XYZ file of C-alpha atoms in Angstrom:
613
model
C 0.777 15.347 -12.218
C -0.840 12.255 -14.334
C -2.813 11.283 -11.235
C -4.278 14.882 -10.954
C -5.085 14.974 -14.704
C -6.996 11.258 -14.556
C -8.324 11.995 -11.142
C -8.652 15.662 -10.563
C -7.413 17.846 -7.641
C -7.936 17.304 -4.417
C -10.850 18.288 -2.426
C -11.134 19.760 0.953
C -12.235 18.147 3.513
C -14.805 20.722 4.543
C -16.612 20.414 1.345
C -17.496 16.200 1.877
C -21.252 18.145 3.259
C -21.503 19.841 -0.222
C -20.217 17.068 -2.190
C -24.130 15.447 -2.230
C -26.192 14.275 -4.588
C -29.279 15.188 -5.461
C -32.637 12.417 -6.573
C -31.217 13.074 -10.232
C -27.909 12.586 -9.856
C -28.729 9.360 -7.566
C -30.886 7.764 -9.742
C -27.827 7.643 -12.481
C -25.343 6.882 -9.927
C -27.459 4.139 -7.792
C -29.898 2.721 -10.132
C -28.110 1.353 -13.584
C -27.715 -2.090 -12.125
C -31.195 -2.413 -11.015
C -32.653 -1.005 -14.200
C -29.948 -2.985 -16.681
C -30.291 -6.298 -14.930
C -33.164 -6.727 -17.030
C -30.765 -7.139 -20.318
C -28.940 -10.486 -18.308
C -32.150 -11.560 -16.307
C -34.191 -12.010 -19.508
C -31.210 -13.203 -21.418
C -31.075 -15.910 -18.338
C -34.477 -16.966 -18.574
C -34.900 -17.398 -22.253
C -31.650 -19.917 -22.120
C -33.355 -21.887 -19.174
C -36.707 -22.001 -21.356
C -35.505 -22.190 -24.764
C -34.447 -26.184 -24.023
C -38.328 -26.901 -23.394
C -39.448 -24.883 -26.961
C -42.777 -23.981 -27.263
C -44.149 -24.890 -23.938
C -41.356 -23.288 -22.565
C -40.849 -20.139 -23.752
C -44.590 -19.646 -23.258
C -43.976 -19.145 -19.809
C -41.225 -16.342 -19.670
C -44.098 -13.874 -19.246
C -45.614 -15.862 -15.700
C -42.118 -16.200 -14.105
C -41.582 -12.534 -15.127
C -44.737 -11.001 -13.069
C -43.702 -13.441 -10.230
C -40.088 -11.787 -9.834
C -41.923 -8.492 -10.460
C -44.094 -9.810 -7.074
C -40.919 -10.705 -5.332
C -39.287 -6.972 -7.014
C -42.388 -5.028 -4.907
C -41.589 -6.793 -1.610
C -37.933 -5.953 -1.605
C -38.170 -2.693 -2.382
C -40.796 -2.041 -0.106
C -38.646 -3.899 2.485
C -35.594 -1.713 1.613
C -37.550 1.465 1.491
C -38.722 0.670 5.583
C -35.006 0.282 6.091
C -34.129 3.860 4.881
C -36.405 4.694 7.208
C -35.545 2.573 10.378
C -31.499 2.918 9.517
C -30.607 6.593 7.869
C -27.139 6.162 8.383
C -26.614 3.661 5.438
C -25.114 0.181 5.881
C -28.395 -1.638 4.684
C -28.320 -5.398 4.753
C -25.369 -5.985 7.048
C -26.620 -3.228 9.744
C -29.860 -4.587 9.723
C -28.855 -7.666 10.389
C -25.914 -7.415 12.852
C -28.278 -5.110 15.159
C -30.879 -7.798 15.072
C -29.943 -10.794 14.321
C -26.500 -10.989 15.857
C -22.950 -10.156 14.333
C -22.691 -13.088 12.333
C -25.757 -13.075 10.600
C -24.635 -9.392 9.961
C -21.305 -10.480 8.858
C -23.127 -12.980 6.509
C -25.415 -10.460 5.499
C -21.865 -8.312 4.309
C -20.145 -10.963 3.071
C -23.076 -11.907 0.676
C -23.404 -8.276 -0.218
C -20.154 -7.658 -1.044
C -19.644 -10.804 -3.232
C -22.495 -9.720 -5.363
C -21.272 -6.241 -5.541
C -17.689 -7.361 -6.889
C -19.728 -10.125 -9.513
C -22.349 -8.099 -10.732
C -19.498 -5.310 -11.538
C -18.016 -8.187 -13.660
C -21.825 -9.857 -14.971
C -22.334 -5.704 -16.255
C -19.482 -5.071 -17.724
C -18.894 -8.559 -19.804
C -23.270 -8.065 -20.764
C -22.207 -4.590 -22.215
C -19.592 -5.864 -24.405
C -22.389 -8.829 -25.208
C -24.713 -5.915 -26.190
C -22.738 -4.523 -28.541
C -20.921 -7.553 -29.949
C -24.988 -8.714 -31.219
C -24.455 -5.697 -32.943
C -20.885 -5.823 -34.163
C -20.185 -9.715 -34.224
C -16.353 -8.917 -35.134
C -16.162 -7.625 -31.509
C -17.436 -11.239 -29.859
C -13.246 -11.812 -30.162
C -12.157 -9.183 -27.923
C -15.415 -9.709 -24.999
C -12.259 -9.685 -22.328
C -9.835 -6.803 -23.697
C -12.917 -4.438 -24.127
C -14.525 -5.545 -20.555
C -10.977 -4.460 -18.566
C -11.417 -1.135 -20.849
C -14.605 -0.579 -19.580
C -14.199 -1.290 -15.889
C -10.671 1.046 -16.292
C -12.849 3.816 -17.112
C -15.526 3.472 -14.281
C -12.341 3.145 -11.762
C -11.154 6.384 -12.948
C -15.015 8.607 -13.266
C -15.374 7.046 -9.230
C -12.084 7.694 -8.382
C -13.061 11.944 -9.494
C -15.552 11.975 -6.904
C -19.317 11.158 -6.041
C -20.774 14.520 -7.841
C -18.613 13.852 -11.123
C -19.714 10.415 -10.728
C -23.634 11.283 -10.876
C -23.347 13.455 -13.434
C -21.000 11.070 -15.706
C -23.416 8.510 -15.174
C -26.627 10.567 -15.685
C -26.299 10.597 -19.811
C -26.200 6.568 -20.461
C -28.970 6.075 -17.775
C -31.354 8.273 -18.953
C -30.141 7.291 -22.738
C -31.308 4.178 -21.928
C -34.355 4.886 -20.334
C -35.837 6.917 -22.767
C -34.727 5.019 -25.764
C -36.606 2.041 -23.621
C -39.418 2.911 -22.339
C -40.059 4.558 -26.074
C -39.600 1.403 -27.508
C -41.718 -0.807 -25.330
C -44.117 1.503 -26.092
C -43.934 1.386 -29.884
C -43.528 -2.495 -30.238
C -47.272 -2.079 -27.836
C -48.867 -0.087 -30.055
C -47.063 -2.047 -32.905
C -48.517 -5.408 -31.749
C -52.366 -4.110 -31.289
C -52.490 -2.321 -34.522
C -51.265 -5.764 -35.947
C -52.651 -8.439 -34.003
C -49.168 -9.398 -33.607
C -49.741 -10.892 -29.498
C -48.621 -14.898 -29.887
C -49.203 -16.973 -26.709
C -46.772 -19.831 -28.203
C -43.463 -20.344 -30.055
C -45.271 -22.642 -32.576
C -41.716 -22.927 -34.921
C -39.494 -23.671 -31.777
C -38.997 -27.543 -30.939
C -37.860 -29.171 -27.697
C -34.692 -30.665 -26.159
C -35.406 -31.250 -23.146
C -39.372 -31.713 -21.645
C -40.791 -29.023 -19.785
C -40.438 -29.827 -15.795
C -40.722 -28.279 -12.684
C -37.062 -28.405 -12.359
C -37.056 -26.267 -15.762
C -39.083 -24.138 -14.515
C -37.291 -23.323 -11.118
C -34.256 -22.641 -12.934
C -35.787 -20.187 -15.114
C -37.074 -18.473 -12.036
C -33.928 -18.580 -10.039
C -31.888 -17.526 -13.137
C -34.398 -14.091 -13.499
C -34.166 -13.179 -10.043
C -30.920 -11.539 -10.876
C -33.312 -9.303 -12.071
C -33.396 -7.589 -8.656
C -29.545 -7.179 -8.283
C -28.542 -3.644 -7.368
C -32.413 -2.609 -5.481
C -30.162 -2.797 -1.915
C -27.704 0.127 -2.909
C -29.882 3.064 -2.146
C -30.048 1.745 1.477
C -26.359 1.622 1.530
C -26.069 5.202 0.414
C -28.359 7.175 2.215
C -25.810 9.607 3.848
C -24.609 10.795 0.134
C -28.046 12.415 -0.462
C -28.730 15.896 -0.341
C -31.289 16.891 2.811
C -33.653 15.679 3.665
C -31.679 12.826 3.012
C -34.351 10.142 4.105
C -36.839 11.822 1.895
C -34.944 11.925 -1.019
C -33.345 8.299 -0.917
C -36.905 6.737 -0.189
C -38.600 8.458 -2.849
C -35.309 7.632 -5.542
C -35.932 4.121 -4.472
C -39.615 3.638 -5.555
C -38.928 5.422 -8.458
C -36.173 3.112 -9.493
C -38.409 0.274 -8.729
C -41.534 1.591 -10.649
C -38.952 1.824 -13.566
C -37.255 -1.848 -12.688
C -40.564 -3.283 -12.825
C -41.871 -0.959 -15.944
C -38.455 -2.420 -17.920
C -38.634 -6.119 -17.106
C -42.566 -6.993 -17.423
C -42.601 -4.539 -20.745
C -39.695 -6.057 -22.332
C -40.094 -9.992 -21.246
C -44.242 -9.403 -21.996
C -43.576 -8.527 -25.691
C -40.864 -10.611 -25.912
C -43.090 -13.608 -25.392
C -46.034 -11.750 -26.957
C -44.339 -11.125 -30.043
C -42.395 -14.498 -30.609
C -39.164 -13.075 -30.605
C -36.153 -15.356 -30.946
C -32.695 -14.313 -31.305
C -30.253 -15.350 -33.853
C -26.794 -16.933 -33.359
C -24.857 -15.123 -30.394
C -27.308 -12.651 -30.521
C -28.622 -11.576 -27.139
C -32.216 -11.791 -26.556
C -33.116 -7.862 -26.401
C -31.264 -6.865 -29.015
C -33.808 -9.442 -31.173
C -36.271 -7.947 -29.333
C -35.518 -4.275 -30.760
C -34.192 -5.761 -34.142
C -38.392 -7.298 -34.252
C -39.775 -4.026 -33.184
C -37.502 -1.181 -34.877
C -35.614 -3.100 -37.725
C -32.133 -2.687 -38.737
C -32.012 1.121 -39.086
C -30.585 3.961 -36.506
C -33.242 2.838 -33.935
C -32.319 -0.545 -33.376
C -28.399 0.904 -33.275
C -29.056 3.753 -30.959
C -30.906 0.655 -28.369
C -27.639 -1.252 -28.696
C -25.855 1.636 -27.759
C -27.905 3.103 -24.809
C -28.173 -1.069 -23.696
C -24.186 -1.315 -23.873
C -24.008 2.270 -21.966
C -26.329 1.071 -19.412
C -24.925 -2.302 -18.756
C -21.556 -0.450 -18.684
C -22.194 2.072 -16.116
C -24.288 -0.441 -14.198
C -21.080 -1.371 -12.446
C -21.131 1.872 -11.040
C -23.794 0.681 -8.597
C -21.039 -1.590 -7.128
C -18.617 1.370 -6.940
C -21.498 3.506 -4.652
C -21.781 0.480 -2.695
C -19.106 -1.180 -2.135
C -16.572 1.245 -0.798
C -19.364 2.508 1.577
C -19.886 -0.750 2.681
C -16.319 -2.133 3.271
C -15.640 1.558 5.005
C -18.356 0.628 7.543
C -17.155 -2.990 8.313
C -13.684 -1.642 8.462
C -14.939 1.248 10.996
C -16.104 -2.238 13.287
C -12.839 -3.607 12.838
C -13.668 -6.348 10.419
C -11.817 -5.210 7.375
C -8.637 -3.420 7.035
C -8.350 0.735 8.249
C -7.241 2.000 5.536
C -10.535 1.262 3.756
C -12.299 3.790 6.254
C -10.084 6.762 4.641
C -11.073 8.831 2.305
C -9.194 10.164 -0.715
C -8.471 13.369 -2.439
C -11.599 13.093 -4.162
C -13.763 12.694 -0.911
C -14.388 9.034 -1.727
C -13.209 5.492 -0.214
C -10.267 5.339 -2.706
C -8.890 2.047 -1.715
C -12.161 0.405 -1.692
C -12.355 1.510 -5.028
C -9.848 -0.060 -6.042
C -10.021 -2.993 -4.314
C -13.268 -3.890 -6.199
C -11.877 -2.903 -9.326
C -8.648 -5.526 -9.022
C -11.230 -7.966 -7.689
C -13.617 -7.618 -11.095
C -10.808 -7.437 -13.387
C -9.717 -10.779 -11.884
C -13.661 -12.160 -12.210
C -13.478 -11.025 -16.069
C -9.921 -12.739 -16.828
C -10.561 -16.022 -15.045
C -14.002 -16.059 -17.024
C -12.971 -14.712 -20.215
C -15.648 -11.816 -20.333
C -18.099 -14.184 -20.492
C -21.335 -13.129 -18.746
C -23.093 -16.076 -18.951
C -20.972 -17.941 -16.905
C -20.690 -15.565 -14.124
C -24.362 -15.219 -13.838
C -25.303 -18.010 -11.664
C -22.657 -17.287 -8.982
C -23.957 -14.090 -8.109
C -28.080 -14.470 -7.566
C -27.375 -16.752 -3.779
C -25.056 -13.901 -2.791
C -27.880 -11.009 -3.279
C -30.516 -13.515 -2.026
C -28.903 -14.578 1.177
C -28.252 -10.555 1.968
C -32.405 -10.245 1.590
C -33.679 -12.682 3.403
C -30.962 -11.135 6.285
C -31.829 -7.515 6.032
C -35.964 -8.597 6.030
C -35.894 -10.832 9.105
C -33.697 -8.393 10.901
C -36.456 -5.709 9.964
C -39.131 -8.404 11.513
C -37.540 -7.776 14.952
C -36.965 -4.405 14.621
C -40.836 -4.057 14.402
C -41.227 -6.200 16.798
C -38.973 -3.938 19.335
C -39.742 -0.344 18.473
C -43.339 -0.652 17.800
C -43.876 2.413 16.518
C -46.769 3.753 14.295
C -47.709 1.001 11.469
C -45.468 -1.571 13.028
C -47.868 -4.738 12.416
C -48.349 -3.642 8.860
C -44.697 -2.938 8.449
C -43.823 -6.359 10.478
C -46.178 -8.354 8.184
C -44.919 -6.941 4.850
C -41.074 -7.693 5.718
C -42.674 -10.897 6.980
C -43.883 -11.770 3.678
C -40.935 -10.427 2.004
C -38.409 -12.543 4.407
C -40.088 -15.946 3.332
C -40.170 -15.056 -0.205
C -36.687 -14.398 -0.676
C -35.640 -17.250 1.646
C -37.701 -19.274 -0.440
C -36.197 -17.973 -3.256
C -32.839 -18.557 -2.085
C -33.214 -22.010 -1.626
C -34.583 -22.343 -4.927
C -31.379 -20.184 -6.435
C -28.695 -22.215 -4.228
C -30.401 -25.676 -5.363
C -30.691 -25.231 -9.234
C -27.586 -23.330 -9.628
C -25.740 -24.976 -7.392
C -23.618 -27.175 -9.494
C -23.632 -24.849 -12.145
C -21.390 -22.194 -9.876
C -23.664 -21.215 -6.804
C -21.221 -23.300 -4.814
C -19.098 -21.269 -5.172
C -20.444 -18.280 -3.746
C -22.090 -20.751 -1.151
C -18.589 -21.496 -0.402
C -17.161 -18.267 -0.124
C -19.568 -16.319 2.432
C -18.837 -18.347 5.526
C -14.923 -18.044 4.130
C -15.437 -14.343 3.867
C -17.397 -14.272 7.678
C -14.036 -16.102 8.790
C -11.665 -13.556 7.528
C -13.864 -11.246 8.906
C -13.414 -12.188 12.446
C -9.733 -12.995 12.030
C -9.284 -9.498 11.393
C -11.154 -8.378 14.248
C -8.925 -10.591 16.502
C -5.830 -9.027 14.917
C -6.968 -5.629 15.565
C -8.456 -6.581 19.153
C -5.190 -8.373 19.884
C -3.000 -5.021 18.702
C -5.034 -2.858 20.836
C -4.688 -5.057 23.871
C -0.803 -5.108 23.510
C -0.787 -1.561 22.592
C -2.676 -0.467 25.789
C -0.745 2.156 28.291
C -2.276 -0.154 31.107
C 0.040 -2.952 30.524
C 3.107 -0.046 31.586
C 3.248 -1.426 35.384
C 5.441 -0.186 38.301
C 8.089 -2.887 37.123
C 8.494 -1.798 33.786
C 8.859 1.837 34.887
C 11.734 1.110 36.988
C 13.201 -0.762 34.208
C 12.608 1.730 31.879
C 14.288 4.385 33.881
C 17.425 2.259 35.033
C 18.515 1.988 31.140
C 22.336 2.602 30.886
C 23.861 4.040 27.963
C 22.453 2.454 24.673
C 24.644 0.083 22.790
C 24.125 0.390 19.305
C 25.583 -2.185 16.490
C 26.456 -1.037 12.814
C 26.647 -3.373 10.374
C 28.711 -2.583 7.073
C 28.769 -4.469 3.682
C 31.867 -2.164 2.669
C 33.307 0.994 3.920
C 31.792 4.344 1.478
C 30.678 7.763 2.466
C 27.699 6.514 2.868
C 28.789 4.935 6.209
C 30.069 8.051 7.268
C 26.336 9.175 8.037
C 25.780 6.003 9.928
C 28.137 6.834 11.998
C 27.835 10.350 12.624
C 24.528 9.166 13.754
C 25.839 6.515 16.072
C 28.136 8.613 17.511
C 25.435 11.304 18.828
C 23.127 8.763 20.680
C 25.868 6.806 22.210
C 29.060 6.557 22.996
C 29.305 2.450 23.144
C 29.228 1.388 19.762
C 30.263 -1.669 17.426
C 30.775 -2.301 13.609
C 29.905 -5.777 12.280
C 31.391 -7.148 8.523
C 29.610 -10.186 7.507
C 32.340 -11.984 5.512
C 30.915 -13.907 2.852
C 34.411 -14.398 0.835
C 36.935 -15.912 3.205
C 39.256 -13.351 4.264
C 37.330 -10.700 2.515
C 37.311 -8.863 6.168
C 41.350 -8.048 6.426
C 40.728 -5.490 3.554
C 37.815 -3.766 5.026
C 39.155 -4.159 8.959
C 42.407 -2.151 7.650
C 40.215 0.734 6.141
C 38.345 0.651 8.954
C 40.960 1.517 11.623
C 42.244 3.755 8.977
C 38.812 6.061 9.227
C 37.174 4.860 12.342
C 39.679 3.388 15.250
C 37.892 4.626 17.891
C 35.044 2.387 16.711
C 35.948 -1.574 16.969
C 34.971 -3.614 13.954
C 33.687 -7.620 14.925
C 34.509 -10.221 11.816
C 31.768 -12.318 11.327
C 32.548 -15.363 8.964
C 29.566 -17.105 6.941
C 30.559 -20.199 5.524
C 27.481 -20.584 4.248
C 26.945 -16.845 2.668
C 24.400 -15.696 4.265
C 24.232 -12.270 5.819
C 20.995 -12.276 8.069
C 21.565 -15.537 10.395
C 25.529 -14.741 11.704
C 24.021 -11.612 12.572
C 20.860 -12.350 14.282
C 22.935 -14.686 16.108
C 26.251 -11.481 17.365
C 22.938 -9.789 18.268
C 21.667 -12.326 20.805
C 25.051 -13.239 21.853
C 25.986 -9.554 22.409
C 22.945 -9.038 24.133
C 23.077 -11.975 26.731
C 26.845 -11.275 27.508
C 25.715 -7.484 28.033
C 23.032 -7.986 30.326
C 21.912 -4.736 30.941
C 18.287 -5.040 30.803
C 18.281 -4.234 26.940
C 18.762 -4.901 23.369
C 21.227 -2.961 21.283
C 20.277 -0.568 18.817
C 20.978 -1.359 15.102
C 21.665 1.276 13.123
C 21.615 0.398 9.134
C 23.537 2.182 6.112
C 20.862 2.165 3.366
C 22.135 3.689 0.023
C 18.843 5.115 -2.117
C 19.325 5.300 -5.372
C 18.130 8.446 -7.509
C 15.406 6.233 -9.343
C 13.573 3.496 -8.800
C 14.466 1.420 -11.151
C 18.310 2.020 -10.347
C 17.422 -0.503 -7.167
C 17.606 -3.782 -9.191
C 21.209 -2.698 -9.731
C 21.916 -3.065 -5.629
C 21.595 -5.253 -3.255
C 18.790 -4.884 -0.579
C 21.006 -6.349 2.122
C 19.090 -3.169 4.445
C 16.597 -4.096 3.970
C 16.694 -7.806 4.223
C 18.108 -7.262 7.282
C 15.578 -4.718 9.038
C 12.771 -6.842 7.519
C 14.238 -9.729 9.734
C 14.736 -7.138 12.902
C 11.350 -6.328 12.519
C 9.186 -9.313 12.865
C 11.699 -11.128 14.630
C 10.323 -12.254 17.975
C 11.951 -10.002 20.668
C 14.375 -11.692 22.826
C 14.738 -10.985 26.570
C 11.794 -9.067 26.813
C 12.841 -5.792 25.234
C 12.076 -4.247 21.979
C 14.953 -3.627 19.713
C 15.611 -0.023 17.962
C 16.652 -0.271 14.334
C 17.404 3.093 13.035
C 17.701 3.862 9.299
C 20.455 6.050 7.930
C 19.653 6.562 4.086
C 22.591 8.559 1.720
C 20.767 9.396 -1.312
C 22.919 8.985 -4.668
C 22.846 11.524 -7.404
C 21.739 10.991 -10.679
């Protein structure tokens, strides 16, 4: 089959245990958004800086070691919620247990908005990588994003091992090739004197400002996008599984914070200034290695990277949605788990959502950048003040210390938040400001439905009464409507025949006197079975029939609704059903979420005849 060559065979369900990964594997399959972020962060900040020249630019390097600050907290933060919550859910556990279900909910909705944009802010920055190096390709940014997000759909939809492992080549790629050549362009600049404090050759637009300044700030904290998903994922590590996710998050901070200050320090420190469309890292490594197979194999590892970085929304958003649908605040079906041993639907889910994100913004990364930073933001300064109170309720060993660093790390990001939501605000953060509390509403709509299914669907609500009725049922009438007489009917009524013996054909005649034909075949075949003439003057099948049933029913009164039994013909392919009409199923749609009349349900019985080819 196509979908077992794309997706692979199925997978027992007794192997999920075995199906782990181990620090290695999790690194590549939770950490490429975190480590890449620093290719769109930087890009961000040099934009917000470049307006003020000189005095501008001079200050990428400060607002980098302060998000490297605010980088420390979190993770430390997110690290003491491994420990505290081992059963994954992160942000939107944290909160909900502590702060109440609606900050929880808030906490989710946040998370998975940012999940669902930063898929789309990778996957457009990869093509943006590589387009600096092949300009030709800046035409096709949309075409080659949906490419790229088809192909992480289909390595998540194989399964969390194949996942690690398909993921494990561009990360480490990429963080070799890095960390080699921050190292070079350091030993480069000190052999060279080449450190320069100021962008002497760069003029102004716009003054340098506080304002300026925030914005610069606000736009690099998306530099921390992706630190929450090992907290999300603990139960997919191998054992000890809160070992081994605590210690793959600090190491995927050291190497966050290793990336950004190395890259944005000699960016500053080496006057580096990007050409054209060309993104500011790929100057960076055009300054340092040239033109030659270095600079080409950074461009590749960088468009890898940013690539597979949307592969920290797959881990995490499927887990997450699972575990609000397991509370009742998202659909079932995204609990299940799929032939792979992974949350299939919620895989896909977030892959129509992306591809949506990248059409409506035509692969542009840039633009989708500051509608994602408020969403991440709100989510940490949730998950940090719900750790506060958890502190402050278990006490256990360390608990001041512990309280006093998510403490710190709760007014930071709140603080940071505010600054985020206010500078980008008009610039698309309303957006996402807009669409959490929307998100929190849908949430507990959903709930409702399911509460209010459960509550109708309880045996309690079978009382003495309804027993009694139940039991004093007489013979079932059953109705069969026809659109002609065929074989096909034949079945229908074979069917009708064995549950009851009071039954009644109905023609709908849309052509006047289109019924005398079909009555006289009818008697011919059926005469033990009277046929009812329905005219509809105004040719429509659904209403005169709706309207026999209730008749039929009130006349009847026997506690009960007839049974409808429908002739469906099903063609031998699919596509052969434009070349019928659906009048079955028009009409069992309408049976079915028609509001019951006189208190009883109605049984509506399909007969399908299946044509041959």
């Amino acid at each position: 089959m196509i979908k077992h060559f794309f997706i692979g065979s199925p997978i027992p369900t007794l192997e999920q245990k075995e199906n782990r990964l181990n620090k290695v594997r999790a690194l590549a399959a939770f950490s490429p958004d975190a480590l890449s972020s620093i290719a769109y962060a930087n890009q961000e900040i040099f934009l917000a800086l470049v307006v003020a020249g000189s005095s501008g630019l001079s200050l990428s390097f400060p607002i980098g070691l302060a998000i490297t600050g605010l980088l420390v907290l979190v993770a430390l933060s997110y690290f003491q919620t491994i420990q505290g919550y081992p059963s994954g859910g992160g942000s939107y556990i944290v909160a909900r247990e502590n702060l109440g279900i609606t900050p929880g909910l808030a906490a989710a909705a946040s998370l998975l908005v940012d999940y669902t944009l930063t898929a789309a802010v990778s996957l457009t920055a990869g093509v943006a990588a590589i387009a600096s190096s092949f300009p030709i390709l800046w035409e096709y940014q949309t075409p080659l994003a949906l490419f790229f997000l088809l192909v992480i759909t289909i390595i998540n939809l194989r399964g969390i091992r194949e996942t690690g492992t398909a993921m494990a080549v561009p990360v480490y790629l990429f963080l070799v090739t890095y960390l080699l050549m921050l190292a070079y362009g350091v030993i480069q600049a000190l052999l060279t004197d080449g450190f320069v404090t100021e962008f002497n050759t760069l003029p102004a637009s716009k003054p340098l400002s506080t304002l300026l300044i925030l914005e610069a700030f606000s736009a690099g904290c998306t530099a921390l996008t992706g630190i929450e998903a090992i907290s999300n994922g603990v139960p997919v590590f191998e054992k000890p599984e809160v070992k081994n996710a605590g210690k793959t998050l600090l190491i995927m901070a050291f190497l966050m914070a290793l990336l950004f200050v190395g890259s944005i320090g000699l960016t500053q420190f080496l006057n580096v200034l990007p050409e054209g469309q060309e993104t500011i890292l790929s100057a960076l490594a055009h300054r340092i290695l040239g033109n030659g197979f270095g600079y080409i194999l950074i461009q590749i590892s960088s468009t890898l990277i940013l690539v597979v970085a949307a592969n920290t929304s797959f881990a995490g958003f499927p887990r997450l949605a699972a575990i609000l649908a397991s509370d009742g605040f998202l659909p079932k079906p995204l609990t299940q788990l799929g032939d792979r041993l992974v949350y299939s639907y919620g895989i896909v889910t977030l892959s129509a959502l992306t591809g949506l994100l990248i059409i409506l913004f035509k692969g542009d990364s840039h633009a989708l950048v500051p509608l994602f930073a408020v969403g991440v933001f709100v989510s940490f300064t949730l998950s940090q003040s719900g750790m506060v109170l958890h502190w402050w309720k278990t006490r256990g060993k360390n608990w001041k210390l512990k309280l006093t660093v998510n403490g710190i790390g709760a007014i930071a990001t709140g603080c940071a938040t505010l600054v985020i939501g206010s500078t980008k605000f008009l610039k698309g953060a309303w957006i996402s400001i807009l669409l959490i509390p929307l998100i929190v509403h849908m949430f507990y709509k959903v709930r409702d439905h399911y509460q209010s299914t459960a509550a109708q669907l309880s045996l309690s609500r079978i009382n003495q009464k309804r027993k009694k009725e139940i039991q004093s049922f007489s013979s079932l009438r059953v109705v069969l409507p026809i659109s002609s007489l065929h074989i096909g009917i034949v079945e229908a009524v074979k069917i009708a025949k064995q549950i009851s013996d009071n039954i009644q054909a109905v023609y709908i005649e849309i052509e006047p006197d289109s019924g005398i034909e079909v009555k006289e075949k009818w008697e011919k075949y059926f005469q033990e079975i009277p046929l009812v003439i329905l005219p509809s003057p105004y040719r429509s099948i659904i209403s005169p029939l709706l309207d026999y049933l209730d008749k039929y029913d009130r006349e009847s009164a026997d506690n009960q609704l007839a049974a409808v039994i429908l002739p469906e013909l099903i063609p031998a392919k699919r596509w052969h059903q434009i070349l019928h009409n659906q009048s079955a199923r028009l009409i069992k749609s309408s049976l079915l979420y028609r509001r019951r009349n006189l208190g009883f349900q109605r049984v509506i019985i399909d007969v399908p005849y299946h044509l041959n080819e």
